[in-house]
Short mmCIF file of C-alpha atoms in Angstrom, two decimals:
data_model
loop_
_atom_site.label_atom_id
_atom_site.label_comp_id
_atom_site.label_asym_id
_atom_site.label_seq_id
_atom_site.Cartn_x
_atom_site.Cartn_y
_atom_site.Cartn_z
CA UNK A 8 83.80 83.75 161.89
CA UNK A 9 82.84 81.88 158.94
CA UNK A 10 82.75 85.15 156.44
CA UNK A 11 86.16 86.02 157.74
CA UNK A 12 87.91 82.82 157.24
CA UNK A 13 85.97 82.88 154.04
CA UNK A 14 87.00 86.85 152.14
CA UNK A 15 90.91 85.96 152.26
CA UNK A 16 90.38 82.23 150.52
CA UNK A 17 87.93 83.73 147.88
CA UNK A 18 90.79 86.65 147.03
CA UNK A 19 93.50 84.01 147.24
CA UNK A 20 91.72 81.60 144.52
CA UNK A 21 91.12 85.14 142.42
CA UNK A 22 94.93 86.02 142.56
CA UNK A 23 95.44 81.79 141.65
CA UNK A 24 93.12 82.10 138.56
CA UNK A 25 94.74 85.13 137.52
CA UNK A 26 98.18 84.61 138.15
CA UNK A 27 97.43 81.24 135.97
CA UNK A 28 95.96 83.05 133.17
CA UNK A 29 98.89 85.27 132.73
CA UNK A 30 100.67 81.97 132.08
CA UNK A 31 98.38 80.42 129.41
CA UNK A 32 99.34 79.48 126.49
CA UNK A 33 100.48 81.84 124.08
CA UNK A 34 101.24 84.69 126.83
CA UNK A 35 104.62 85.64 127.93
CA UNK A 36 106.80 83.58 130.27
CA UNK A 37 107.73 84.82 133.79
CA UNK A 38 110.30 86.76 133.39
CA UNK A 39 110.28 87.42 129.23
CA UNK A 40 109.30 89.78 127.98
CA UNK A 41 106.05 91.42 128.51
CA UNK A 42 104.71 92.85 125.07
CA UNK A 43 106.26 90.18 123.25
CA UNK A 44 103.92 89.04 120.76
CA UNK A 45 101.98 85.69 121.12
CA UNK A 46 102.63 84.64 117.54
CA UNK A 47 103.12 85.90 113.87
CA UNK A 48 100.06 86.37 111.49
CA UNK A 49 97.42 87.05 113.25
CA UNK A 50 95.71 89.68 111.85
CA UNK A 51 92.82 92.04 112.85
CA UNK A 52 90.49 91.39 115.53
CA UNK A 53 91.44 87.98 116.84
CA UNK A 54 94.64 86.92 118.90
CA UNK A 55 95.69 89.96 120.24
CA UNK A 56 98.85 89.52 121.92
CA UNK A 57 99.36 90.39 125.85
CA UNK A 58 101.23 94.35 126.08
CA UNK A 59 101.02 96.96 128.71
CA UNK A 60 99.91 100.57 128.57
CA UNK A 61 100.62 102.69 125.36
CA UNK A 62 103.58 104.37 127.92
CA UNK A 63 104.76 100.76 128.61
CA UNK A 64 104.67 99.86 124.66
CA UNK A 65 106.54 102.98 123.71
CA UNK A 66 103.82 104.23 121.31
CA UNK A 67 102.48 108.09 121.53
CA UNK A 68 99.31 107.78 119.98
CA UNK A 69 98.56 111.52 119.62
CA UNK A 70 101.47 111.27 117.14
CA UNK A 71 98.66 109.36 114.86
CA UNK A 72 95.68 111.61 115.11
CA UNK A 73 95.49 114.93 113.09
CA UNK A 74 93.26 117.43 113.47
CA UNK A 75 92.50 120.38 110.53
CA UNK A 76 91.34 123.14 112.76
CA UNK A 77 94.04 126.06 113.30
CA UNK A 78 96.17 123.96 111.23
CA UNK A 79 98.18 126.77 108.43
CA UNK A 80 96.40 127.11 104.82
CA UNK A 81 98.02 125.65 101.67
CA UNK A 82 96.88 125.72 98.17
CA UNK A 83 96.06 123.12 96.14
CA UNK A 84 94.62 122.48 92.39
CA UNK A 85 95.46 126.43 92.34
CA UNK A 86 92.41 127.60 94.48
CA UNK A 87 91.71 125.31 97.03
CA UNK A 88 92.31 125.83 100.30
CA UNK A 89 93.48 123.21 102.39
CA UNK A 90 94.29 122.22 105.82
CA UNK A 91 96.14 119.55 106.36
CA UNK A 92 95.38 116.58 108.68
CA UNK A 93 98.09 113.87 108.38
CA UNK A 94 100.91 113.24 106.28
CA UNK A 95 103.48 111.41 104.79
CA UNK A 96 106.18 110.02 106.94
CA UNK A 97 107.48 107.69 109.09
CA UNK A 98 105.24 105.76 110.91
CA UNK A 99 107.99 103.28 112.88
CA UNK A 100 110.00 105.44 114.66
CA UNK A 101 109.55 108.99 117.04
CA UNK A 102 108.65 112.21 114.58
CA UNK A 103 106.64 115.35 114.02
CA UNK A 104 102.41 114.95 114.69
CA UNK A 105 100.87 113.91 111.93
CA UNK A 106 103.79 112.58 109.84
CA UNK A 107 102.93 109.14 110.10
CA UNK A 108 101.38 107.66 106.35
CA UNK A 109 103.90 105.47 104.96
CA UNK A 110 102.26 105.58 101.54
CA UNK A 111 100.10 108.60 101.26
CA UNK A 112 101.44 112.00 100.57
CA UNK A 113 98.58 113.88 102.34
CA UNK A 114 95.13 114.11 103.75
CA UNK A 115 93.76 117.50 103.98
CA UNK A 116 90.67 119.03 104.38
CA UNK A 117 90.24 121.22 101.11
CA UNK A 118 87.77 124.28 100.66
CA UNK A 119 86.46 125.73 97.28
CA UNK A 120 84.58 129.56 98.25
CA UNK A 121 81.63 130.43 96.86
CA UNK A 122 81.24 131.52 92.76
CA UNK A 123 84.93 129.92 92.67
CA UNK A 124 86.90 127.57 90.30
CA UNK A 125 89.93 125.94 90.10
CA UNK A 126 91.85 125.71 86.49
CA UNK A 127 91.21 122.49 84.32
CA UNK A 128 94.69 121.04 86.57
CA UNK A 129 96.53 117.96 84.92
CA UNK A 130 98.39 116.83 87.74
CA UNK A 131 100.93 113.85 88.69
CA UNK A 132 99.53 112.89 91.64
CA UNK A 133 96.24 110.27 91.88
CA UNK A 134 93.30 111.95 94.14
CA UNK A 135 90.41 111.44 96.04
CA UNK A 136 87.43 113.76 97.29
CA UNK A 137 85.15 113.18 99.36
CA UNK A 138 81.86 116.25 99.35
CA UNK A 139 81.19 116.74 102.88
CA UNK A 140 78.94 119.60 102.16
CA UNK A 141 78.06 122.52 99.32
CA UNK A 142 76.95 122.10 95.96
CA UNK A 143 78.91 122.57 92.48
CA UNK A 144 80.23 120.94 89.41
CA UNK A 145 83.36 118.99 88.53
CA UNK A 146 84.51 118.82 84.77
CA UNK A 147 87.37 117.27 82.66
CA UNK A 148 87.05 119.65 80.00
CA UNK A 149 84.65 117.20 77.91
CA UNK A 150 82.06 116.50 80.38
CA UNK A 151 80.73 117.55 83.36
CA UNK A 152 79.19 115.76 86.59
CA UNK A 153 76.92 117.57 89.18
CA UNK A 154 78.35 117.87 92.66
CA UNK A 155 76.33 117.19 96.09
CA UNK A 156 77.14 115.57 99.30
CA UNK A 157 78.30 112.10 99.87
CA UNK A 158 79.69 112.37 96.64
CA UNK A 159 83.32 110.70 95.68
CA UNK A 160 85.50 111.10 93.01
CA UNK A 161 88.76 109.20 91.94
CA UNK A 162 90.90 111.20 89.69
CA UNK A 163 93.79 109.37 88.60
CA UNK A 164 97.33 110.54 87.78
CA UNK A 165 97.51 113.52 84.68
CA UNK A 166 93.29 113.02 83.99
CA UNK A 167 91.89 116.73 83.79
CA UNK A 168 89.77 118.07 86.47
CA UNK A 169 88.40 121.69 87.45
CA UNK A 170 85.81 122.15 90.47
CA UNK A 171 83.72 125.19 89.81
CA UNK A 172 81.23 126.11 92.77
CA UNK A 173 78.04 127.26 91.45
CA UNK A 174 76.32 128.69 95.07
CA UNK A 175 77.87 131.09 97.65
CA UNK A 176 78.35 128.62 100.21
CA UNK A 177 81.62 127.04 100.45
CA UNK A 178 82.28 123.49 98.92
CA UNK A 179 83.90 121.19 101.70
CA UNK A 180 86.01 118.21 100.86
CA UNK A 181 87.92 115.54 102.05
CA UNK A 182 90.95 115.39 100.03
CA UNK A 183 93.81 112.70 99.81
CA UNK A 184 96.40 113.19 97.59
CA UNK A 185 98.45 109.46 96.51
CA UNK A 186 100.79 108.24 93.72
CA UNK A 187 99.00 106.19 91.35
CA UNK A 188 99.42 102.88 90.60
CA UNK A 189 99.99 101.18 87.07
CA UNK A 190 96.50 99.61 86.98
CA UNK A 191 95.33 103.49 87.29
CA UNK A 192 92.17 104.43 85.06
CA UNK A 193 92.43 107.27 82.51
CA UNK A 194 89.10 108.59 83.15
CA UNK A 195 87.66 110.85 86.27
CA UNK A 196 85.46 107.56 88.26
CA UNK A 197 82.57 109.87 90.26
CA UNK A 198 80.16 108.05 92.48
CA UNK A 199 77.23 108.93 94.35
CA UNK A 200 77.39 107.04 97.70
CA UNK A 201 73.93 107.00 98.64
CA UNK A 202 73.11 104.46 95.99
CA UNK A 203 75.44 102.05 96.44
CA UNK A 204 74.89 99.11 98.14
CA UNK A 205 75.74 97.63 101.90
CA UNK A 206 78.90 95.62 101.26
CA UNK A 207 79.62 94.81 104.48
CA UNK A 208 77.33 94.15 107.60
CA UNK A 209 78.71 94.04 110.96
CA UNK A 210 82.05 93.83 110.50
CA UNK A 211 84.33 93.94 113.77
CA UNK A 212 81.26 93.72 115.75
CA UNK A 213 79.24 97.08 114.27
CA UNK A 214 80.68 98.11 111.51
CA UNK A 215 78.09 98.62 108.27
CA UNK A 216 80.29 99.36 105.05
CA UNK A 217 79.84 100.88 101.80
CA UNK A 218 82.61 99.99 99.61
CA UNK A 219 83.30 103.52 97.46
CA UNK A 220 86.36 102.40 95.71
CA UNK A 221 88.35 99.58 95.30
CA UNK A 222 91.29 97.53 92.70
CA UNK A 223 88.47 97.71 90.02
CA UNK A 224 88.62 101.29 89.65
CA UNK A 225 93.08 101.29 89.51
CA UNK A 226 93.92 100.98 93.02
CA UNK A 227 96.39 98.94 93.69
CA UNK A 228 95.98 95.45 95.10
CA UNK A 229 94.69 95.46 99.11
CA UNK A 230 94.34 99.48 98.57
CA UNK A 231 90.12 100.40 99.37
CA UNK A 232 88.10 103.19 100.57
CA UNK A 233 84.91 102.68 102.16
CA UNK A 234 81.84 104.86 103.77
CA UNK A 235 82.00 103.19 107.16
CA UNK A 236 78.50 103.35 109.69
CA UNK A 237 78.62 102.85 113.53
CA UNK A 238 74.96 102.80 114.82
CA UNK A 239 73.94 104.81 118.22
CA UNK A 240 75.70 103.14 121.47
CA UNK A 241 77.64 101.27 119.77
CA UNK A 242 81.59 100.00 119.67
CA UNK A 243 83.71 98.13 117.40
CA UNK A 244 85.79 95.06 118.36
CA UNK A 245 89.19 96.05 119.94
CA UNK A 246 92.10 94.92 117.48
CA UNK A 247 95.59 95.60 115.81
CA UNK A 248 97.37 95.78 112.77
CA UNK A 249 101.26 95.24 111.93
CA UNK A 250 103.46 96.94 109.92
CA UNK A 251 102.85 97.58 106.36
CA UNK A 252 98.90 97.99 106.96
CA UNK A 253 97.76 101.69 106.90
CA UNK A 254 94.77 102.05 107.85
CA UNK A 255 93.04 105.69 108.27
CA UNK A 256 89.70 106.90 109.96
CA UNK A 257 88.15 110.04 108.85
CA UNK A 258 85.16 110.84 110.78
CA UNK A 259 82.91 112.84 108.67
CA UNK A 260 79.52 113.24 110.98
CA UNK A 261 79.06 116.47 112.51
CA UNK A 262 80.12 116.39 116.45
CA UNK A 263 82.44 114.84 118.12
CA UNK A 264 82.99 111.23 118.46
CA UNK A 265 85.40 109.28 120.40
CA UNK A 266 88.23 106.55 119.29
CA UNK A 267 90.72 104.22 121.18
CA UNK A 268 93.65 103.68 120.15
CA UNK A 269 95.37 101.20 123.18
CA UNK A 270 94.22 102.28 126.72
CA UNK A 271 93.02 105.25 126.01
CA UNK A 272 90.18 107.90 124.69
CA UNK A 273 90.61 110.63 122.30
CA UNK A 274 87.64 112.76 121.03
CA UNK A 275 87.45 112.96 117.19
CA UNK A 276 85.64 115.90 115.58
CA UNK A 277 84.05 116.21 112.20
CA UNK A 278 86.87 116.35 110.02
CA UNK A 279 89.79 114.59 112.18
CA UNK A 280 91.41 111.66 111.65
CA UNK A 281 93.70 108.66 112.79
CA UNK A 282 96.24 106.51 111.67
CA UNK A 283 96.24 103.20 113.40
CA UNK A 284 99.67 102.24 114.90
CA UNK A 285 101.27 99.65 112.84
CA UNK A 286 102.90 97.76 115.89
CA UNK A 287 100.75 95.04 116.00
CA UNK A 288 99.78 95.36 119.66
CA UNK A 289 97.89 99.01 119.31
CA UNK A 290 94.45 98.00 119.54
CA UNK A 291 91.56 100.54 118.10
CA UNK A 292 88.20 100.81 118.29
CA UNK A 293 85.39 103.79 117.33
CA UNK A 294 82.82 104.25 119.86
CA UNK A 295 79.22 105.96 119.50
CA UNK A 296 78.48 107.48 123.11
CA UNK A 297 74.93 108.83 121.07
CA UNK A 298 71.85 107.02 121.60
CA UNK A 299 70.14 108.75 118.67
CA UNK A 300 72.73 109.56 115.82
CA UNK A 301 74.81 107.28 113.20
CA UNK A 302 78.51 107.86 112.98
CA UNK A 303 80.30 107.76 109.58
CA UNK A 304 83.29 107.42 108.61
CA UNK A 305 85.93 107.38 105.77
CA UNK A 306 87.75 104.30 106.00
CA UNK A 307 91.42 104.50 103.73
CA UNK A 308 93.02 101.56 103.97
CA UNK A 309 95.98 99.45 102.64
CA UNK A 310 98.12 96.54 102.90
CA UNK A 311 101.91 95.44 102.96
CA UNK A 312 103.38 96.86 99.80
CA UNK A 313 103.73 93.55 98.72
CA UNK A 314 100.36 93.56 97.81
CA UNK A 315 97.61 91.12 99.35
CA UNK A 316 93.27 91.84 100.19
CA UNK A 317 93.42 91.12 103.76
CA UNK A 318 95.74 94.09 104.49
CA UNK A 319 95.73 92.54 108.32
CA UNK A 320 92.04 93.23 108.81
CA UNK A 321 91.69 90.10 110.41
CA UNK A 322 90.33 86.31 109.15
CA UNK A 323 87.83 85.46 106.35
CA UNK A 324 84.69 87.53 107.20
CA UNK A 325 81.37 86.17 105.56
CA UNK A 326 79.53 89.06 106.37
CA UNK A 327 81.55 90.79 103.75
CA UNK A 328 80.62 90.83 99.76
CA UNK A 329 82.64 88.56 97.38
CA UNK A 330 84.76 90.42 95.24
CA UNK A 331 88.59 92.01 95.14
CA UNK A 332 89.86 92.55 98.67
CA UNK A 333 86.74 91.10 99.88
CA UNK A 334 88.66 89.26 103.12
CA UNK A 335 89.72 90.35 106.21
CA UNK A 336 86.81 91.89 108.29
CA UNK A 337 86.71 89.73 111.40
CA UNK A 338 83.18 88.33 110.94
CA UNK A 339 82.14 84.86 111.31
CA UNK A 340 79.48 82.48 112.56
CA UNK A 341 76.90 82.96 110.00
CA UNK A 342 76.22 82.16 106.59
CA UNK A 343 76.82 85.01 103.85
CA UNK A 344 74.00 87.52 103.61
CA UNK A 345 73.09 87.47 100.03
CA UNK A 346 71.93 91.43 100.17
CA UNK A 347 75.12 92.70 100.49
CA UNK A 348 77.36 93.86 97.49
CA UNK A 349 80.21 94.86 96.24
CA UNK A 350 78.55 96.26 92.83
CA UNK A 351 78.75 99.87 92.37
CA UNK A 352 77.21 100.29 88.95
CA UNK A 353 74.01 101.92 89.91
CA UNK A 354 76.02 104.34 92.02
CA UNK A 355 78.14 105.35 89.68
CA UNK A 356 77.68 108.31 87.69
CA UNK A 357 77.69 109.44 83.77
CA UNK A 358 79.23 112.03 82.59
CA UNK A 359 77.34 114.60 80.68
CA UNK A 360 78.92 116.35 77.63
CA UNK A 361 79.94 120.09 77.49
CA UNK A 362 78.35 122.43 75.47
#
């Protein structure tokens, strides 16, 4: 008798406690509305304010993830073939898949066959490549640099450039194509990522960060690209960013991984990417299901257009290096780690004259 007078007051002070935490502080009023957010400011990773199911918010997520495969060829730098994964658009309001980066013309997948070159292109547009696999050489008509993977190169606006691919297998590349801004170099910047150092450690939870390319190099203020890690079983901290932050994911490791972007799963092959939704309630997070194997990623990622580091990725992390755009990782609780760097000297590479 005792056990049954007890299982209805146990589940009665359950529904109590929870009926009074939907009513702390900070969450919405009976009756108001219910993805109202709990306050202004409050960046990545901390805060998140109280919202419903992505149906319930209004936001169609697979409107922010593109995927290359099947996806028609275009041609770019006059022989490279490209597929195209997101694109400009509008991120704010209902529109075509894909069409969602506010200040990014395009990311595309982009393919140089074997014994192939493009022409020495002087172009308008400010690039980036990423080598995801093959071997070749990139030139600017003066000197050359010797291509591998886990190479990156910055080419800003009207700077020569020709790819020539010196084996018969194909050179694979990540490819996004931006306006540049007026701090922009006037020189091809080419880095080899495996030498440069850790410049973040366990940001949001997981995350270990090389930082490929930042305002030193001519991007514009709170604009960065990293070389992002997630080791095996692993997940990063839930969070959200608000409009005028675009930040992209590009996974880059062979397989398939999965994301989540608000309540639910999407699986991510090599190659795909997302958009976070800028609504500020959209929470995202990479997970590594593998108990053996590292996930990488590209991270892209920039603020308001006002400018400003943080570019909503949360409060002051000291697990991140010092330097330009340095804030905004979500760490916190220990003291900086003074191994970690934003110096990319040793990693990046000379140029070595034509004959």
């Amino acid at each position: 008798m005792t056990n049954v007078l007890f299982a209805p007051l146990f589940l009665g002070a359950i529904c109590f406690v929870q009926s009074g935490l939907a009513q702390a502080p900070g969450a919405p009023a009976a009756g108001g509305a219910p993805n109202a957010a709990a306050g202004a400011g409050r960046g990545g990773g901390a805060g998140n304010a109280v919202h419903g199911s992505n149906e319930t918010d209004g936001t169609d997520i697979d409107r922010f993830i593109g995927y290359p495969a099947n996806k028609v060829i275009h041609i770019s730098h006059g022989t490279l073939l490209t597929h195209e994964i997101l694109r400009n658009g509008d991120p704010y309001t209902p529109g075509p898949q894909g069409a969602v980066l506010e200040y990014r013309k395009a990311l595309s997948t982009a393919t140089l066959m074997p014994l192939s070159r493009t022409p020495l292109s002087s172009l308008p547009d400010a690039y980036f490549f990423y080598i995801k696999s093959g071997e070749g050489r990139l030139d600017d008509g003066r000197q050359s640099w010797n291509l591998r993977p886990n190479m990156a190169i910055l080419a800003p606006p009207n700077v020569p450039h020709r790819f020539i691919n010196t084996t018969d297998k194909p050179l694979e590349m990540i490819m996004l194509t931006f306006t540049g801004g007026p701090d922009a170099k006037n020189e091809l910047i080419v880095r080899d990522v495996n030498l440069l150092p850790w410049c973040e450690e366990n940001a949001h939870w997981t995350n270990e960060s090389r930082c490929v390319f930042g305002t030193a190099d001519g991007l514009i203020q709170g604009e960065r690209i990293y070389l992002v890690m997630d080791p095996p079983f692993s997940t990063n901290q839930p969070h959200s960013h608000g409009k005028g932050t675009e930040e992209i994911w590009v996974r880059v490791s062979s397989g398939t991984g999965v994301v989540m972007l608000g309540g639910e799963l999407r699986e991510l092959p090599e190659g795909a990417a997302y958009l976070v939704p800028p609504t500020g309630i959209t929470d995202h997070s990479n997970l590594n299901l593998s108990k053996t194997n590292t996930d990488w990623w590209i991270y892209i990622a920039r603020g308001p257009a006002s400018g400003g580091a943080g570019g909503g990725r949360g409060g002051a992390n000291v697990n991140a290096a010092a330097g330009p755009g340095g804030g905004g990782r979500g760490g916190g609780g220990r003291a900086a780690n003074p191994n970690i760097s934003r110096d990319t000297t040793e990693a990046t590479v000379a140029g070595t004259p034509l004959k």
